[in-house]
Each structure stands twice: as structure tokens, then as C-alpha cells.
mmCIF file of C-alpha atoms in Angstrom:
data_model
loop_
_atom_site.group_PDB
_atom_site.id
_atom_site.type_symbol
_atom_site.label_atom_id
_atom_site.label_comp_id
_atom_site.label_asym_id
_atom_site.label_seq_id
_atom_site.Cartn_x
_atom_site.Cartn_y
_atom_site.Cartn_z
ATOM 1 C CA MET A 1 -21.973 -7.589 46.460
ATOM 2 C CA LEU A 2 -24.085 -10.488 45.462
ATOM 3 C CA GLU A 3 -21.823 -13.583 45.520
ATOM 4 C CA ALA A 4 -20.537 -11.972 48.702
ATOM 5 C CA VAL A 5 -24.218 -12.573 50.637
ATOM 6 C CA GLY A 6 -23.719 -15.871 49.246
ATOM 7 C CA ALA A 7 -20.386 -16.989 50.838
ATOM 8 C CA LEU A 8 -21.231 -14.678 53.944
ATOM 9 C CA LEU A 9 -24.944 -16.926 54.426
ATOM 10 C CA LEU A 10 -23.032 -20.516 53.533
ATOM 11 C CA GLU A 11 -20.591 -19.745 56.239
ATOM 12 C CA ALA A 12 -21.890 -17.988 58.960
ATOM 13 C CA GLY A 13 -26.231 -17.804 58.223
ATOM 14 C CA TYR A 14 -28.275 -15.274 58.619
ATOM 15 C CA ASP A 15 -27.109 -14.508 61.801
ATOM 16 C CA GLY A 16 -23.740 -13.371 60.913
ATOM 17 C CA LEU A 17 -25.017 -11.628 57.483
ATOM 18 C CA THR A 18 -25.027 -8.374 58.026
ATOM 19 C CA VAL A 19 -24.946 -5.449 56.163
ATOM 20 C CA ASP A 20 -21.055 -4.407 57.646
ATOM 21 C CA ALA A 21 -20.412 -7.601 56.783
ATOM 22 C CA VAL A 22 -21.453 -8.318 53.440
ATOM 23 C CA ALA A 23 -19.581 -4.644 52.821
ATOM 24 C CA GLU A 24 -16.569 -6.175 53.551
ATOM 25 C CA ARG A 25 -16.205 -9.460 52.429
ATOM 26 C CA ALA A 26 -17.678 -7.196 48.692
ATOM 27 C CA GLY A 27 -15.035 -4.590 49.530
ATOM 28 C CA VAL A 28 -16.970 -1.925 49.638
ATOM 29 C CA HIS A 29 -17.689 1.082 51.724
ATOM 30 C CA ARG A 30 -20.892 0.458 54.038
ATOM 31 C CA THR A 31 -23.319 3.316 52.883
ATOM 32 C CA THR A 32 -22.635 2.302 49.441
ATOM 33 C CA VAL A 33 -24.756 -1.347 50.612
ATOM 34 C CA TYR A 34 -27.307 0.780 52.890
ATOM 35 C CA ARG A 35 -27.714 2.924 50.130
ATOM 36 C CA ARG A 36 -29.014 0.163 48.511
ATOM 37 C CA TRP A 37 -30.700 -1.868 50.251
ATOM 38 C CA ARG A 38 -32.240 -0.516 53.639
ATOM 39 C CA ASP A 39 -32.202 -4.366 55.388
ATOM 40 C CA VAL A 40 -30.777 -7.969 55.487
ATOM 41 C CA GLY A 41 -33.998 -9.094 53.601
ATOM 42 C CA GLY A 42 -34.287 -6.863 50.690
ATOM 43 C CA LEU A 43 -30.874 -7.884 50.194
ATOM 44 C CA LEU A 44 -31.253 -11.771 50.568
ATOM 45 C CA ALA A 45 -34.714 -10.766 48.192
ATOM 46 C CA ASP A 46 -32.164 -8.703 45.642
ATOM 47 C CA VAL A 47 -29.928 -12.316 45.754
ATOM 48 C CA LEU A 48 -32.746 -14.519 45.047
ATOM 49 C CA ASP A 49 -34.150 -12.507 42.157
ATOM 50 C CA ALA A 50 -30.936 -12.495 40.395
ATOM 51 C CA ALA A 51 -30.031 -15.975 41.194
ATOM 52 C CA ALA A 52 -33.881 -16.324 39.179
ATOM 53 C CA ASP A 53 -32.471 -14.493 36.257
ATOM 54 C CA ASP A 54 -31.068 -16.897 34.241
ATOM 55 C CA THR A 55 -30.924 -19.386 31.741
ATOM 56 C CA TRP A 56 -31.995 -22.743 33.569
ATOM 57 C CA SER A 57 -34.177 -25.219 31.954
ATOM 58 C CA PRO A 58 -34.983 -28.469 32.321
ATOM 59 C CA PRO A 59 -33.412 -31.806 31.094
ATOM 60 C CA ASP A 60 -35.265 -33.219 27.686
ATOM 61 C CA THR A 61 -34.345 -37.017 27.690
ATOM 62 C CA GLY A 62 -36.803 -38.031 25.372
ATOM 63 C CA THR A 63 -39.138 -39.386 28.254
ATOM 64 C CA LEU A 64 -41.131 -37.950 31.236
ATOM 65 C CA GLU A 65 -38.928 -40.569 33.603
ATOM 66 C CA ASP A 66 -36.248 -39.664 33.411
ATOM 67 C CA ASP A 67 -36.326 -35.420 33.197
ATOM 68 C CA LEU A 68 -38.456 -36.315 35.980
ATOM 69 C CA THR A 69 -35.749 -37.981 37.490
ATOM 70 C CA ALA A 70 -33.127 -35.458 36.182
ATOM 71 C CA LEU A 71 -34.782 -32.420 37.955
ATOM 72 C CA CYS A 72 -35.150 -34.595 41.491
ATOM 73 C CA GLN A 73 -31.640 -35.306 40.921
ATOM 74 C CA GLU A 74 -30.908 -31.900 40.861
ATOM 75 C CA ALA A 75 -32.477 -31.210 43.779
ATOM 76 C CA TYR A 76 -31.477 -33.899 45.946
ATOM 77 C CA ASP A 77 -27.638 -32.926 44.866
ATOM 78 C CA ALA A 78 -28.319 -29.554 46.219
ATOM 79 C CA LEU A 79 -29.512 -30.875 49.660
ATOM 80 C CA ALA A 80 -27.426 -33.883 49.990
ATOM 81 C CA ALA A 81 -23.993 -32.135 50.840
ATOM 82 C CA GLY A 82 -25.521 -30.895 53.877
ATOM 83 C CA ALA A 83 -24.584 -26.908 53.937
ATOM 84 C CA THR A 84 -25.952 -25.858 51.200
ATOM 85 C CA LEU A 85 -26.788 -22.562 49.593
ATOM 86 C CA THR A 86 -30.217 -24.483 49.238
ATOM 87 C CA THR A 87 -30.348 -25.349 53.169
ATOM 88 C CA ALA A 88 -30.115 -21.369 54.192
ATOM 89 C CA LEU A 89 -31.898 -19.704 52.046
ATOM 90 C CA ILE A 90 -34.369 -21.796 53.109
ATOM 91 C CA ALA A 91 -33.959 -21.335 56.422
ATOM 92 C CA VAL A 92 -33.181 -17.546 56.262
ATOM 93 C CA SER A 93 -37.258 -17.812 54.412
ATOM 94 C CA PHE A 94 -38.555 -18.722 57.980
ATOM 95 C CA ARG A 95 -37.228 -15.625 59.636
ATOM 96 C CA SER A 96 -37.643 -13.337 56.834
ATOM 97 C CA PRO A 97 -40.320 -12.063 55.191
ATOM 98 C CA GLU A 98 -39.109 -10.437 52.179
ATOM 99 C CA ALA A 99 -36.781 -13.726 51.455
ATOM 100 C CA ALA A 100 -39.240 -16.042 51.831
ATOM 101 C CA ALA A 101 -41.766 -13.820 49.321
ATOM 102 C CA ALA A 102 -38.526 -13.669 46.837
ATOM 103 C CA LEU A 103 -38.002 -17.703 47.507
ATOM 104 C CA SER A 104 -41.434 -18.032 46.692
ATOM 105 C CA ARG A 105 -41.207 -16.399 43.044
ATOM 106 C CA PHE A 106 -37.530 -18.342 42.404
ATOM 107 C CA TRP A 107 -39.654 -21.232 42.645
ATOM 108 C CA ALA A 108 -42.539 -20.127 40.997
ATOM 109 C CA ASP A 109 -40.906 -19.362 38.162
ATOM 110 C CA ARG A 110 -38.586 -22.876 38.147
ATOM 111 C CA TYR A 111 -42.401 -24.948 38.291
ATOM 112 C CA ASP A 112 -43.194 -22.871 35.464
ATOM 113 C CA ARG A 113 -40.013 -23.393 33.634
ATOM 114 C CA CYS A 114 -40.525 -27.082 34.143
ATOM 115 C CA ALA A 115 -44.140 -27.097 32.564
ATOM 116 C CA VAL A 116 -42.394 -28.066 29.236
ATOM 117 C CA VAL A 117 -41.130 -31.729 29.776
ATOM 118 C CA VAL A 118 -45.186 -32.558 30.906
ATOM 119 C CA GLU A 119 -46.272 -30.252 28.257
ATOM 120 C CA ARG A 120 -43.498 -33.069 26.282
ATOM 121 C CA ALA A 121 -44.963 -36.272 27.615
ATOM 122 C CA VAL A 122 -48.594 -35.102 26.605
ATOM 123 C CA ALA A 123 -47.277 -34.249 23.336
ATOM 124 C CA ARG A 124 -45.446 -37.959 22.886
ATOM 125 C CA GLY A 125 -49.042 -39.057 24.272
ATOM 126 C CA GLU A 126 -47.573 -40.436 27.397
ATOM 127 C CA LEU A 127 -49.995 -37.925 29.360
ATOM 128 C CA PRO A 128 -53.028 -37.387 28.843
ATOM 129 C CA ALA A 129 -53.958 -33.692 27.382
ATOM 130 C CA ASP A 130 -55.558 -32.500 30.550
ATOM 131 C CA THR A 131 -52.822 -33.297 32.886
ATOM 132 C CA ASP A 132 -51.604 -30.775 35.792
ATOM 133 C CA ALA A 133 -48.288 -29.611 34.867
ATOM 134 C CA ARG A 134 -47.513 -28.010 38.146
ATOM 135 C CA ALA A 135 -49.467 -31.427 40.403
ATOM 136 C CA VAL A 136 -47.229 -33.605 38.722
ATOM 137 C CA LEU A 137 -43.909 -32.146 39.032
ATOM 138 C CA VAL A 138 -44.646 -31.386 43.007
ATOM 139 C CA THR A 139 -45.683 -34.685 43.255
ATOM 140 C CA ALA A 140 -41.948 -35.750 41.439
ATOM 141 C CA THR A 141 -39.847 -32.961 43.446
ATOM 142 C CA ALA A 142 -42.145 -32.882 47.180
ATOM 143 C CA PRO A 143 -39.946 -36.448 48.366
ATOM 144 C CA VAL A 144 -36.277 -35.224 47.910
ATOM 145 C CA TYR A 145 -37.408 -32.142 49.877
ATOM 146 C CA HIS A 146 -39.474 -33.922 52.225
ATOM 147 C CA GLU A 147 -36.666 -37.134 53.064
ATOM 148 C CA LEU A 148 -33.230 -34.387 53.119
ATOM 149 C CA LEU A 149 -34.738 -31.137 54.171
ATOM 150 C CA LEU A 150 -37.618 -31.590 57.278
ATOM 151 C CA LEU A 151 -37.170 -35.311 57.887
ATOM 152 C CA ARG A 152 -33.665 -34.933 57.675
ATOM 153 C CA ALA A 153 -33.931 -38.495 56.791
ATOM 154 C CA ALA A 154 -29.441 -39.880 55.766
ATOM 155 C CA PRO A 155 -29.610 -39.771 51.961
ATOM 156 C CA ASP A 156 -30.773 -42.564 49.310
ATOM 157 C CA PRO A 157 -29.053 -42.047 46.290
ATOM 158 C CA ALA A 158 -32.230 -44.248 44.693
ATOM 159 C CA LEU A 159 -35.021 -41.268 46.338
ATOM 160 C CA PRO A 160 -34.402 -39.288 43.079
ATOM 161 C CA ARG A 161 -35.013 -42.099 40.699
ATOM 162 C CA ARG A 162 -38.113 -43.792 42.615
ATOM 163 C CA ALA A 163 -39.958 -40.172 43.304
ATOM 164 C CA ALA A 164 -40.219 -39.837 39.794
ATOM 165 C CA ARG A 165 -41.629 -43.118 39.087
ATOM 166 C CA ALA A 166 -44.216 -42.488 41.311
ATOM 167 C CA ALA A 167 -45.145 -39.613 39.722
ATOM 168 C CA ALA A 168 -45.252 -40.537 35.989
ATOM 169 C CA ALA A 169 -47.248 -43.568 37.688
ATOM 170 C CA ALA A 170 -49.326 -41.495 38.945
ATOM 171 C CA ALA A 171 -49.965 -38.960 36.311
ATOM 172 C CA ARG A 172 -50.292 -42.019 33.410
ATOM 173 C CA ALA A 173 -52.988 -42.968 35.612
ATOM 174 C CA GLY A 174 -55.193 -40.562 34.255
ATOM 175 C CA THR A 175 -57.640 -37.908 34.572
ATOM 176 C CA GLN A 176 -58.930 -37.755 37.825
ATOM 177 C CA LEU A 177 -55.452 -38.251 39.734
ATOM 178 C CA LEU A 178 -53.340 -35.487 38.030
ATOM 179 C CA SER A 179 -55.327 -33.312 36.287
ATOM 180 C CA ALA A 180 -56.541 -29.894 35.825
ATOM 181 C CA GLY A 181 -59.591 -31.641 36.735
ATOM 182 C CA GLY A 182 -58.196 -33.363 39.508
ATOM 183 C CA ARG A 183 -57.814 -29.716 40.897
ATOM 184 C CA MET B 1 -43.499 -26.019 81.937
ATOM 185 C CA LEU B 2 -43.193 -27.407 77.674
ATOM 186 C CA GLU B 3 -46.994 -25.530 77.194
ATOM 187 C CA ALA B 4 -44.814 -22.488 78.404
ATOM 188 C CA VAL B 5 -42.540 -23.237 76.048
ATOM 189 C CA GLY B 6 -45.320 -23.946 72.822
ATOM 190 C CA ALA B 7 -47.070 -20.285 74.172
ATOM 191 C CA LEU B 8 -43.441 -18.209 73.861
ATOM 192 C CA LEU B 9 -42.514 -19.986 70.687
ATOM 193 C CA LEU B 10 -46.188 -19.167 68.561
ATOM 194 C CA GLU B 11 -46.014 -15.905 69.979
ATOM 195 C CA ALA B 12 -42.720 -14.789 69.345
ATOM 196 C CA GLY B 13 -40.398 -17.208 67.527
ATOM 197 C CA TYR B 14 -36.952 -18.921 68.559
ATOM 198 C CA ASP B 15 -35.704 -15.193 69.436
ATOM 199 C CA GLY B 16 -38.469 -14.201 71.737
ATOM 200 C CA LEU B 17 -37.680 -18.310 73.815
ATOM 201 C CA THR B 18 -35.001 -18.103 76.859
ATOM 202 C CA VAL B 19 -35.393 -19.646 79.523
ATOM 203 C CA ASP B 20 -35.599 -16.878 81.586
ATOM 204 C CA ALA B 21 -38.537 -15.637 79.203
ATOM 205 C CA VAL B 22 -40.340 -20.048 80.273
ATOM 206 C CA ALA B 23 -39.655 -19.815 83.564
ATOM 207 C CA GLU B 24 -40.985 -16.434 83.919
ATOM 208 C CA ARG B 25 -44.761 -17.953 81.920
ATOM 209 C CA ALA B 26 -44.577 -21.357 83.608
ATOM 210 C CA GLY B 27 -44.467 -19.408 86.557
ATOM 211 C CA VAL B 28 -40.991 -21.405 88.284
ATOM 212 C CA HIS B 29 -37.689 -19.287 89.143
ATOM 213 C CA ARG B 30 -35.675 -18.806 86.870
ATOM 214 C CA THR B 31 -32.527 -21.051 88.286
ATOM 215 C CA THR B 32 -35.074 -24.604 88.175
ATOM 216 C CA VAL B 33 -34.973 -23.901 84.047
ATOM 217 C CA TYR B 34 -31.664 -23.861 84.245
ATOM 218 C CA ARG B 35 -30.744 -26.932 86.503
ATOM 219 C CA ARG B 36 -33.096 -29.150 84.505
ATOM 220 C CA TRP B 37 -32.510 -27.758 80.479
ATOM 221 C CA ARG B 38 -29.198 -25.403 80.066
ATOM 222 C CA ASP B 39 -29.738 -24.026 76.878
ATOM 223 C CA VAL B 40 -33.620 -23.581 74.998
ATOM 224 C CA GLY B 41 -32.287 -26.166 72.026
ATOM 225 C CA GLY B 42 -32.949 -29.150 74.866
ATOM 226 C CA LEU B 43 -35.329 -27.754 75.832
ATOM 227 C CA LEU B 44 -36.662 -27.742 73.202
ATOM 228 C CA ALA B 45 -36.248 -31.507 72.233
ATOM 229 C CA ASP B 46 -37.978 -32.105 75.927
ATOM 230 C CA VAL B 47 -41.162 -30.283 74.186
ATOM 231 C CA LEU B 48 -40.896 -32.466 70.827
ATOM 232 C CA ASP B 49 -40.230 -35.628 72.657
ATOM 233 C CA ALA B 50 -42.539 -34.741 74.955
ATOM 234 C CA ALA B 51 -45.213 -34.481 72.188
ATOM 235 C CA ALA B 52 -44.628 -37.515 70.401
ATOM 236 C CA ASP B 53 -45.173 -39.340 74.029
ATOM 237 C CA ASP B 54 -49.448 -39.733 72.685
ATOM 238 C CA THR B 55 -51.582 -42.123 71.665
ATOM 239 C CA TRP B 56 -52.059 -40.712 68.347
ATOM 240 C CA SER B 57 -52.416 -43.296 65.886
ATOM 241 C CA PRO B 58 -53.233 -43.088 62.040
ATOM 242 C CA PRO B 59 -57.257 -43.349 61.129
ATOM 243 C CA ASP B 60 -58.618 -46.279 59.619
ATOM 244 C CA THR B 61 -61.325 -45.526 56.869
ATOM 245 C CA GLY B 62 -61.583 -48.803 54.501
ATOM 246 C CA THR B 63 -59.455 -47.618 52.391
ATOM 247 C CA LEU B 64 -55.955 -46.888 51.517
ATOM 248 C CA GLU B 65 -57.325 -43.636 49.108
ATOM 249 C CA ASP B 66 -58.869 -42.288 51.736
ATOM 250 C CA ASP B 67 -56.773 -43.406 55.605
ATOM 251 C CA LEU B 68 -53.500 -41.086 52.631
ATOM 252 C CA THR B 69 -56.787 -38.377 52.261
ATOM 253 C CA ALA B 70 -57.313 -37.968 56.427
ATOM 254 C CA LEU B 71 -53.683 -37.713 56.616
ATOM 255 C CA CYS B 72 -52.951 -35.866 54.403
ATOM 256 C CA GLN B 73 -55.634 -33.484 55.784
ATOM 257 C CA GLU B 74 -54.702 -33.361 59.216
ATOM 258 C CA ALA B 75 -51.270 -31.822 57.432
ATOM 259 C CA TYR B 76 -52.807 -29.568 55.436
ATOM 260 C CA ASP B 77 -55.092 -28.136 58.977
ATOM 261 C CA ALA B 78 -51.603 -27.782 60.471
ATOM 262 C CA LEU B 79 -49.818 -25.265 57.936
ATOM 263 C CA ALA B 80 -52.781 -23.912 55.987
ATOM 264 C CA ALA B 81 -53.337 -21.887 59.104
ATOM 265 C CA GLY B 82 -50.426 -20.262 58.645
ATOM 266 C CA ALA B 83 -48.301 -19.384 62.654
ATOM 267 C CA THR B 84 -48.896 -22.674 63.743
ATOM 268 C CA LEU B 85 -46.708 -24.796 66.600
ATOM 269 C CA THR B 86 -45.521 -27.021 63.939
ATOM 270 C CA THR B 87 -45.033 -24.341 61.852
ATOM 271 C CA ALA B 88 -42.609 -22.548 64.497
ATOM 272 C CA LEU B 89 -41.452 -25.986 65.562
ATOM 273 C CA ILE B 90 -39.989 -26.321 61.932
ATOM 274 C CA ALA B 91 -38.841 -22.939 61.907
ATOM 275 C CA VAL B 92 -36.476 -22.939 64.829
ATOM 276 C CA SER B 93 -35.383 -27.020 63.642
ATOM 277 C CA PHE B 94 -32.846 -24.715 60.943
ATOM 278 C CA ARG B 95 -31.285 -23.230 63.299
ATOM 279 C CA SER B 96 -31.068 -25.413 66.574
ATOM 280 C CA PRO B 97 -29.513 -29.055 65.794
ATOM 281 C CA GLU B 98 -31.494 -30.730 69.189
ATOM 282 C CA ALA B 99 -34.615 -29.213 67.975
ATOM 283 C CA ALA B 100 -33.473 -31.018 64.518
ATOM 284 C CA ALA B 101 -32.739 -34.154 66.263
ATOM 285 C CA ALA B 102 -35.647 -33.854 68.047
ATOM 286 C CA LEU B 103 -38.254 -33.418 65.214
ATOM 287 C CA SER B 104 -36.915 -35.643 63.644
ATOM 288 C CA ARG B 105 -36.950 -38.469 65.770
ATOM 289 C CA PHE B 106 -40.781 -37.586 66.272
ATOM 290 C CA TRP B 107 -41.675 -37.542 62.628
ATOM 291 C CA ALA B 108 -39.584 -41.212 62.614
ATOM 292 C CA ASP B 109 -41.838 -42.388 65.155
ATOM 293 C CA ARG B 110 -45.414 -40.438 63.318
ATOM 294 C CA TYR B 111 -44.392 -42.240 60.192
ATOM 295 C CA ASP B 112 -43.651 -46.027 62.262
ATOM 296 C CA ARG B 113 -47.264 -45.626 63.067
ATOM 297 C CA CYS B 114 -48.986 -45.267 60.026
ATOM 298 C CA ALA B 115 -46.870 -47.409 58.499
ATOM 299 C CA VAL B 116 -50.065 -50.263 59.706
ATOM 300 C CA VAL B 117 -52.972 -47.172 56.845
ATOM 301 C CA VAL B 118 -50.647 -49.431 54.064
ATOM 302 C CA GLU B 119 -49.945 -52.952 56.130
ATOM 303 C CA ARG B 120 -54.357 -52.965 56.038
ATOM 304 C CA ALA B 121 -54.012 -52.296 52.251
ATOM 305 C CA VAL B 122 -52.007 -55.353 51.522
ATOM 306 C CA ALA B 123 -54.169 -57.180 54.309
ATOM 307 C CA ARG B 124 -56.899 -56.145 52.010
ATOM 308 C CA GLY B 125 -55.057 -56.875 48.638
ATOM 309 C CA GLU B 126 -54.725 -53.387 47.459
ATOM 310 C CA LEU B 127 -51.740 -53.066 47.799
ATOM 311 C CA PRO B 128 -48.517 -55.793 46.840
ATOM 312 C CA ALA B 129 -47.072 -57.559 49.437
ATOM 313 C CA ASP B 130 -43.792 -56.097 49.042
ATOM 314 C CA THR B 131 -45.363 -52.627 49.434
ATOM 315 C CA ASP B 132 -42.150 -49.753 51.276
ATOM 316 C CA ALA B 133 -44.554 -47.950 53.693
ATOM 317 C CA ARG B 134 -42.404 -45.264 54.770
ATOM 318 C CA ALA B 135 -42.558 -44.459 50.504
ATOM 319 C CA VAL B 136 -46.005 -44.523 50.032
ATOM 320 C CA LEU B 137 -46.702 -42.466 53.025
ATOM 321 C CA VAL B 138 -43.883 -40.072 52.069
ATOM 322 C CA THR B 139 -45.312 -39.321 48.221
ATOM 323 C CA ALA B 140 -48.673 -39.133 49.836
ATOM 324 C CA THR B 141 -47.733 -36.390 52.162
ATOM 325 C CA ALA B 142 -44.471 -34.556 51.401
ATOM 326 C CA PRO B 143 -46.988 -32.177 48.474
ATOM 327 C CA VAL B 144 -48.783 -30.957 51.699
ATOM 328 C CA TYR B 145 -45.784 -30.071 52.772
ATOM 329 C CA HIS B 146 -43.725 -28.839 50.299
ATOM 330 C CA GLU B 147 -46.342 -26.546 48.747
ATOM 331 C CA LEU B 148 -47.519 -25.221 52.136
ATOM 332 C CA LEU B 149 -44.602 -24.877 53.596
ATOM 333 C CA LEU B 150 -41.638 -24.744 51.091
ATOM 334 C CA LEU B 151 -43.488 -22.934 47.795
ATOM 335 C CA ARG B 152 -46.353 -21.188 50.192
ATOM 336 C CA ALA B 153 -48.564 -21.565 48.063
ATOM 337 C CA ALA B 154 -52.210 -20.494 48.703
ATOM 338 C CA PRO B 155 -54.403 -23.088 50.271
ATOM 339 C CA ASP B 156 -55.532 -25.463 47.861
ATOM 340 C CA PRO B 157 -58.396 -27.035 49.627
ATOM 341 C CA ALA B 158 -58.744 -30.117 47.523
ATOM 342 C CA LEU B 159 -54.743 -30.928 47.589
ATOM 343 C CA PRO B 160 -54.893 -33.661 50.309
ATOM 344 C CA ARG B 161 -56.990 -36.021 48.623
ATOM 345 C CA ARG B 162 -54.800 -35.271 44.890
ATOM 346 C CA ALA B 163 -51.883 -36.101 46.628
ATOM 347 C CA ALA B 164 -53.310 -39.113 48.221
ATOM 348 C CA ARG B 165 -55.127 -39.793 44.896
ATOM 349 C CA ALA B 166 -51.554 -40.127 43.168
ATOM 350 C CA ALA B 167 -49.524 -41.888 46.111
ATOM 351 C CA ALA B 168 -52.308 -44.495 45.788
ATOM 352 C CA ALA B 169 -52.119 -45.001 42.610
ATOM 353 C CA ALA B 170 -48.812 -44.803 42.509
ATOM 354 C CA ALA B 171 -48.347 -48.042 45.244
ATOM 355 C CA ARG B 172 -50.582 -49.823 42.962
ATOM 356 C CA ALA B 173 -48.975 -49.448 40.165
ATOM 357 C CA GLY B 174 -46.847 -51.780 41.549
ATOM 358 C CA THR B 175 -43.265 -52.991 42.475
ATOM 359 C CA GLN B 176 -41.004 -51.073 40.538
ATOM 360 C CA LEU B 177 -42.297 -47.966 41.591
ATOM 361 C CA LEU B 178 -42.780 -48.145 46.071
ATOM 362 C CA SER B 179 -42.135 -51.204 46.360
ATOM 363 C CA ALA B 180 -38.852 -51.995 49.351
ATOM 364 C CA GLY B 181 -37.132 -53.674 45.886
ATOM 365 C CA GLY B 182 -38.286 -49.903 44.744
ATOM 366 C CA ARG B 183 -35.522 -48.356 46.695
#
């Protein structure tokens, strides 16, 4: 069922995503779909919640800059391909409050899992102990989403490394910048 | 006419934005609207192009960090209010290729105008001469859009200053980070 939703979303967008279409694609009776989900927003929220229920964990390369670069590269690859499921889900989040809430939960979970990247850098002595992990992670990844998703700039393969380097440098510059005290 | 489009978009979103509704709101005959714009996408593109035709220029506070903070604050204020025209236009850009292209043009123009913020910092000796202005500006502003628009985090009044500080620190750290050579 959830695969059917993803496939339809990618092909036809939110406008093509009806309970009937999902039922047909998944090969089940429409009443089965209606019994479980009242509408498309709830269905999408479940798709996202299911996607979060995985074993994904951030890379461990041995340095902050390389860990951040790998995270930025993953986001870059998901967005630079054009009409991807990621882009489709973000587009839908502007139309369905349930999908928006589910996407927020999904991202909050991912940023929580990535905090270990900053904790390891602190343990290695790369960063001050009071570094704000989320602020570092958002500083690194936000430019990738901003350039590709909002500004719709031409994909620049140097972007993931550049964004990661800038965030790592800002974090190393210390407690007045991306620390809990700076919040 | 353009004011009518903005008002309708804010009230009813893209789904409420029809050529007929715009004509009624603007108090003109619908054939007048149809004669000028074939569809809603073209209409929206004109709204955005008209918005770019202004005398807006970035703040000149005397320091890079304060200039960047003012820019981040402007974006923050436009997004933190919730259902603003900015949010509505971004939402629409995911549904109308013409609106997406117009939004890209609008932002490219704004980032071009902001390059002077970095040029002044270079002239003051705050930054290396080969600093990539766009990279610095995107590093500063992207976290504001990312937190409020995509992650839908609770508005944090400390965010504009924190994002600006991080970008300024990364830029000061030099040529390997946010310089033209680093692209």
C-alpha cells in the first residue's frame, strides 16, 4: 500500500493521489483503503511515519567535515535528480497539514539521529563541549535544500562539500556561534 | 490586478486563485484578464516580476555580521508570521512551473543586490578578496528558510543572529571555505 502511494505521488503528484487510485495500484478493494485512512492526508502521514521506522544512521568517517559532507551529499543526491519522492513530499506538505506534520516528525527524527556526528566531533576534541548539534547540522544541510529546492539553482557538485566545510568552520569558531549558549 | 492576486492567494491559496476570481476581486471584466494572461501561472509570474521591480536594497550597518543579521531577520519576519504571501508563493511554486521560474528570477535578483554586503566587508578588510558573495549570503539565510519553511520548527528569535554569525565566521575563516576557488 505504502509503495503504491509513493509511486503515484512520483508519477502524478498530489492531484493524482486519490484513495481510489491507491487502491487500484495496490490491488485491493477501495473500501479496504477507506477503512484504514479517511483521506489522502492521513495516508501520506502514514507513508512518512513508515519511512522513519528504519535503521538509517549517519556516516562515521572519522572527521566532522567528512561526516557533514556525506549528509549533505545524501540530501543533494535526493534533490538534484529532479522529480524525486523527496521533492514530491515537500510539495505535498504545503497542501496537507497532516503531511506537513508527518514531514516535520520525520525530519526531527533524522536530525536527532545525526546529533551523534557532532557528539563524536566533541569527543575527538574537534569542537567545544557546548556545541549545539542541531544548529551545526542545520547550518550544513540548509544550503543544499535552499539552492536546489527553493532557489532552483543549477546543481553544483561542489555544493555538499562547501556547505559542510562552512558549517564545520563556524562550529570550530566556538561557543559564541553554534553553541547552546548562542541560542 | 496584482494586488487582487496577492490577496486571493493569501486567503484561498492556489486552489482559490482562478482567473474569474481575480477579475471579480479587481473589478474588471473577465475577458480583460483572459486577454492579458492565458492562465493563473502566467498571472503569478507577472505578480512576482512586478515585485522585483522595486528599489529594495540591503541594509548597510557597518559590519558584515549585522548586515547578514538584518537580512536573516527580514526573512524570519516574513516566514514566522505563518500564512504569509511569501509562504503562499513558495507553495505555489511547487505547482506552477511558470511561478517557479518567476520565483527563481526574483530570488536571483535579490541575492545579486545583496552581493554588495559582502563587497563592503571585503573593502573594510573583514573578508578575503576572493570571497564568494552568493555562498556567504546563502549560508546565512538558508537556515532561516530551512527551520521555518521545511522543518516547521517553532520560531526561535535567536535564529537570525545565530545564522548570520555562523556564516560570517565561516567566511572569515577564508579562501578554502566560501571563496570563489572553493566552488
